[in-house]
GROMACS .gro file of C-alpha atoms in nm:
model
  244
    1UNK     CA    1   9.153   9.833   8.473
    2UNK     CA    2   8.944   9.535   8.373
    3UNK     CA    3   9.113   9.209   8.478
    4UNK     CA    4   9.293   8.976   8.243
    5UNK     CA    5   9.193   8.611   8.214
    6UNK     CA    6   9.447   8.327   8.233
    7UNK     CA    7   9.324   7.999   8.086
    8UNK     CA    8   9.544   7.724   8.228
    9UNK     CA    9   9.551   7.348   8.178
   10UNK     CA   10   9.831   7.212   8.396
   11UNK     CA   11   9.701   6.932   8.622
   12UNK     CA   12   9.992   6.957   8.867
   13UNK     CA   13   9.903   7.213   9.135
   14UNK     CA   14  10.262   7.324   9.186
   15UNK     CA   15  10.317   7.381   8.815
   16UNK     CA   16   9.982   7.557   8.776
   17UNK     CA   17  10.051   7.789   9.069
   18UNK     CA   18  10.406   7.859   8.952
   19UNK     CA   19  10.273   7.954   8.608
   20UNK     CA   20  10.011   8.183   8.761
   21UNK     CA   21  10.269   8.353   8.982
   22UNK     CA   22  10.494   8.392   8.680
   23UNK     CA   23  10.231   8.575   8.478
   24UNK     CA   24  10.143   8.793   8.777
   25UNK     CA   25  10.506   8.895   8.824
   26UNK     CA   26  10.592   8.938   8.456
   27UNK     CA   27  10.281   9.147   8.394
   28UNK     CA   28  10.307   9.352   8.713
   29UNK     CA   29   9.961   9.225   8.804
   30UNK     CA   30   9.780   9.149   9.129
   31UNK     CA   31   9.549   8.848   9.177
   32UNK     CA   32   9.255   9.087   9.131
   33UNK     CA   33   9.402   9.183   8.793
   34UNK     CA   34   9.444   8.827   8.666
   35UNK     CA   35   9.158   8.580   8.696
   36UNK     CA   36   9.251   8.216   8.644
   37UNK     CA   37   9.044   7.927   8.511
   38UNK     CA   38   9.198   7.579   8.529
   39UNK     CA   39   9.046   7.405   8.230
   40UNK     CA   40   9.182   7.062   8.317
   41UNK     CA   41   8.973   7.066   8.636
   42UNK     CA   42   8.633   7.167   8.500
   43UNK     CA   43   8.463   7.283   8.179
   44UNK     CA   44   8.515   7.640   8.067
   45UNK     CA   45   8.241   7.861   8.213
   46UNK     CA   46   8.067   8.115   7.990
   47UNK     CA   47   8.315   8.391   7.902
   48UNK     CA   48   8.200   8.745   7.828
   49UNK     CA   49   8.488   8.917   7.650
   50UNK     CA   50   8.373   9.260   7.758
   51UNK     CA   51   8.449   9.166   8.120
   52UNK     CA   52   8.823   9.140   8.046
   53UNK     CA   53   9.111   9.346   7.913
   54UNK     CA   54   9.258   9.043   7.740
   55UNK     CA   55   9.302   8.666   7.748
   56UNK     CA   56   9.623   8.469   7.814
   57UNK     CA   57   9.672   8.099   7.744
   58UNK     CA   58   9.979   7.944   7.903
   59UNK     CA   59  10.171   7.622   7.847
   60UNK     CA   60  10.049   7.270   7.904
   61UNK     CA   61  10.159   6.907   7.906
   62UNK     CA   62   9.912   6.870   7.617
   63UNK     CA   63  10.039   6.880   7.258
   64UNK     CA   64   9.804   7.023   6.998
   65UNK     CA   65   9.957   6.808   6.724
   66UNK     CA   66   9.909   6.472   6.899
   67UNK     CA   67   9.688   6.231   6.701
   68UNK     CA   68   9.326   6.270   6.806
   69UNK     CA   69   9.306   5.903   6.901
   70UNK     CA   70   9.580   5.949   7.162
   71UNK     CA   71   9.433   6.256   7.330
   72UNK     CA   72   9.253   6.213   7.660
   73UNK     CA   73   8.889   6.309   7.702
   74UNK     CA   74   9.005   6.609   7.907
   75UNK     CA   75   9.243   6.731   7.637
   76UNK     CA   76   8.979   6.693   7.369
   77UNK     CA   77   8.732   6.894   7.577
   78UNK     CA   78   8.988   7.165   7.655
   79UNK     CA   79   9.078   7.202   7.289
   80UNK     CA   80   8.715   7.216   7.178
   81UNK     CA   81   8.645   7.488   7.433
   82UNK     CA   82   8.953   7.692   7.345
   83UNK     CA   83   8.897   7.664   6.971
   84UNK     CA   84   8.539   7.787   7.017
   85UNK     CA   85   8.667   8.077   7.226
   86UNK     CA   86   8.927   8.157   6.960
   87UNK     CA   87   8.644   8.186   6.707
   88UNK     CA   88   8.521   8.484   6.908
   89UNK     CA   89   8.866   8.623   6.985
   90UNK     CA   90   8.985   8.624   6.625
   91UNK     CA   91   8.656   8.749   6.483
   92UNK     CA   92   8.661   9.043   6.723
   93UNK     CA   93   9.040   9.089   6.716
   94UNK     CA   94   9.024   9.073   7.096
   95UNK     CA   95   9.354   9.106   7.288
   96UNK     CA   96   9.503   8.758   7.325
   97UNK     CA   97   9.845   8.618   7.413
   98UNK     CA   98   9.901   8.245   7.372
   99UNK     CA   99  10.234   8.108   7.497
  100UNK     CA  100  10.376   7.765   7.402
  101UNK     CA  101  10.058   7.552   7.401
  102UNK     CA  102   9.877   7.872   7.307
  103UNK     CA  103  10.076   7.911   6.985
  104UNK     CA  104   9.983   7.558   6.886
  105UNK     CA  105   9.615   7.627   6.944
  106UNK     CA  106   9.619   7.955   6.753
  107UNK     CA  107   9.812   7.796   6.465
  108UNK     CA  108   9.569   7.509   6.422
  109UNK     CA  109   9.272   7.741   6.466
  110UNK     CA  110   9.392   7.958   6.179
  111UNK     CA  111   9.474   7.671   5.943
  112UNK     CA  112   9.850   7.658   5.994
  113UNK     CA  113  10.058   7.350   6.071
  114UNK     CA  114  10.192   7.238   6.409
  115UNK     CA  115  10.418   6.933   6.426
  116UNK     CA  116  10.738   6.793   6.574
  117UNK     CA  117  10.981   6.937   6.319
  118UNK     CA  118  11.125   7.209   6.545
  119UNK     CA  119  11.131   7.092   6.910
  120UNK     CA  120  11.356   7.266   7.162
  121UNK     CA  121  11.486   7.116   7.484
  122UNK     CA  122  11.391   7.306   7.797
  123UNK     CA  123  11.627   7.596   7.862
  124UNK     CA  124  11.734   7.927   7.706
  125UNK     CA  125  11.722   7.995   7.334
  126UNK     CA  126  11.804   8.294   7.114
  127UNK     CA  127  11.511   8.485   6.967
  128UNK     CA  128  11.546   8.742   6.691
  129UNK     CA  129  11.283   8.994   6.585
  130UNK     CA  130  11.181   9.010   6.222
  131UNK     CA  131  11.141   9.345   6.049
  132UNK     CA  132  10.768   9.321   6.119
  133UNK     CA  133  10.840   9.237   6.482
  134UNK     CA  134  11.059   9.543   6.527
  135UNK     CA  135  10.771   9.757   6.396
  136UNK     CA  136  10.506   9.586   6.609
  137UNK     CA  137  10.352   9.789   6.898
  138UNK     CA  138  10.439   9.515   7.150
  139UNK     CA  139  10.747   9.343   7.015
  140UNK     CA  140  10.903   9.668   6.902
  141UNK     CA  141  10.986   9.758   7.264
  142UNK     CA  142  11.213   9.451   7.291
  143UNK     CA  143  11.579   9.421   7.205
  144UNK     CA  144  11.617   9.291   6.847
  145UNK     CA  145  11.800   8.976   6.968
  146UNK     CA  146  11.739   8.829   7.313
  147UNK     CA  147  11.731   8.515   7.526
  148UNK     CA  148  11.408   8.344   7.626
  149UNK     CA  149  11.313   8.020   7.797
  150UNK     CA  150  11.148   7.742   7.600
  151UNK     CA  151  11.070   7.373   7.628
  152UNK     CA  152  10.846   7.215   7.365
  153UNK     CA  153  10.800   6.901   7.155
  154UNK     CA  154  10.600   7.071   6.882
  155UNK     CA  155  10.604   7.406   6.708
  156UNK     CA  156  10.444   7.600   6.424
  157UNK     CA  157  10.599   7.498   6.092
  158UNK     CA  158  10.350   7.673   5.863
  159UNK     CA  159  10.195   8.003   5.969
  160UNK     CA  160   9.818   8.046   5.946
  161UNK     CA  161   9.720   8.236   5.631
  162UNK     CA  162   9.747   8.609   5.698
  163UNK     CA  163   9.955   8.572   6.014
  164UNK     CA  164  10.258   8.801   6.055
  165UNK     CA  165  10.587   8.647   6.171
  166UNK     CA  166  10.726   8.863   6.452
  167UNK     CA  167  11.018   8.662   6.590
  168UNK     CA  168  11.230   8.371   6.478
  169UNK     CA  169  11.526   8.159   6.590
  170UNK     CA  170  11.779   7.917   6.447
  171UNK     CA  171  11.639   7.623   6.644
  172UNK     CA  172  11.274   7.714   6.588
  173UNK     CA  173  11.187   7.939   6.293
  174UNK     CA  174  10.850   8.054   6.434
  175UNK     CA  175  10.898   8.205   6.778
  176UNK     CA  176  10.608   8.451   6.761
  177UNK     CA  177  10.338   8.571   6.527
  178UNK     CA  178  10.036   8.800   6.520
  179UNK     CA  179   9.689   8.756   6.375
  180UNK     CA  180   9.503   9.077   6.301
  181UNK     CA  181   9.620   9.364   6.521
  182UNK     CA  182   9.571   9.226   6.872
  183UNK     CA  183   9.599   8.846   6.871
  184UNK     CA  184   9.950   8.725   6.958
  185UNK     CA  185  10.125   8.394   7.013
  186UNK     CA  186  10.476   8.305   7.130
  187UNK     CA  187  10.663   7.978   7.135
  188UNK     CA  188  10.876   8.103   7.423
  189UNK     CA  189  10.741   8.155   7.775
  190UNK     CA  190  10.700   8.522   7.879
  191UNK     CA  191  10.643   8.419   8.241
  192UNK     CA  192  10.949   8.203   8.307
  193UNK     CA  193  11.249   8.312   8.515
  194UNK     CA  194  11.572   8.127   8.588
  195UNK     CA  195  11.419   7.998   8.912
  196UNK     CA  196  11.077   7.906   8.776
  197UNK     CA  197  11.209   7.706   8.480
  198UNK     CA  198  11.402   7.492   8.728
  199UNK     CA  199  11.076   7.433   8.915
  200UNK     CA  200  10.906   7.340   8.589
  201UNK     CA  201  11.191   7.104   8.499
  202UNK     CA  202  11.169   6.928   8.834
  203UNK     CA  203  10.795   6.874   8.795
  204UNK     CA  204  10.817   6.757   8.434
  205UNK     CA  205  11.149   6.575   8.462
  206UNK     CA  206  11.010   6.255   8.311
  207UNK     CA  207  10.805   6.420   8.035
  208UNK     CA  208  11.079   6.427   7.774
  209UNK     CA  209  11.157   6.798   7.766
  210UNK     CA  210  11.529   6.730   7.822
  211UNK     CA  211  11.735   6.448   7.676
  212UNK     CA  212  11.857   6.217   7.956
  213UNK     CA  213  12.225   6.286   7.887
  214UNK     CA  214  12.179   6.662   7.862
  215UNK     CA  215  12.068   6.754   8.214
  216UNK     CA  216  12.394   6.898   8.342
  217UNK     CA  217  12.438   7.114   8.034
  218UNK     CA  218  12.079   7.239   8.053
  219UNK     CA  219  12.114   7.337   8.419
  220UNK     CA  220  12.439   7.519   8.343
  221UNK     CA  221  12.285   7.705   8.049
  222UNK     CA  222  11.992   7.817   8.264
  223UNK     CA  223  12.228   7.945   8.535
  224UNK     CA  224  12.424   8.145   8.276
  225UNK     CA  225  12.117   8.286   8.097
  226UNK     CA  226  12.005   8.648   8.117
  227UNK     CA  227  11.633   8.639   8.039
  228UNK     CA  228  11.464   8.978   8.080
  229UNK     CA  229  11.295   9.067   7.751
  230UNK     CA  230  11.004   8.817   7.763
  231UNK     CA  231  10.874   8.975   8.085
  232UNK     CA  232  10.896   9.314   7.915
  233UNK     CA  233  10.669   9.176   7.644
  234UNK     CA  234  10.417   9.069   7.906
  235UNK     CA  235  10.421   9.413   8.067
  236UNK     CA  236  10.376   9.577   7.727
  237UNK     CA  237  10.074   9.355   7.662
  238UNK     CA  238   9.919   9.456   7.995
  239UNK     CA  239   9.991   9.826   7.942
  240UNK     CA  240   9.858   9.833   7.587
  241UNK     CA  241   9.529   9.656   7.648
  242UNK     CA  242   9.449   9.747   8.009
  243UNK     CA  243   9.139   9.963   8.015
  244UNK     CA  244   8.980  10.162   8.291
   0.00000   0.00000   0.00000
């Protein structure tokens, strides 16, 4: 199998490593199967799509919808590099899975709208497949209604033209969509477990992903959550696009 490529942008080493371990575990991958590039640390090296089975973009403290004037030089570089890569990915319909920050990037790349209309505090949320999602080769293996972990200040409010809505939720109407046949994005995190979201919350405690008076309720909801389907999605992605 050709390796997959994880494009990460978390500057905190613990958070970056936890995310990497999460994608390894959820996808049933080894480190040899999942190459990682930390974009916040250095410019994106030349990427030859034929060297990989697919590309994954994880979450980030960056927000795609932030005003350009407020974005750091690093964020602006990262977004330029990823948007240029998405030009190639979308044109070729190359296997891609963008989670959280990745859905924001794919939405803006395709001409949709990302803004702060549908934020969700960190923790579990209910996700429901659309009719198109139930028929999709990846999402169709999931239960029609399931729990997933989220934590975001922005979300897709208008799909890119031609995109297919695959999953929705009461608190965030766009939980997943597809462009073409092979380019996917999710608002929820396929890699998070009950333990790893607590790690993420500790690291980003002061970043506004949980309202100050809601911490005890969020911790309780995480402890009570049964989150299994998002990892199944990750495994389905790996199985479908892994090539010998």
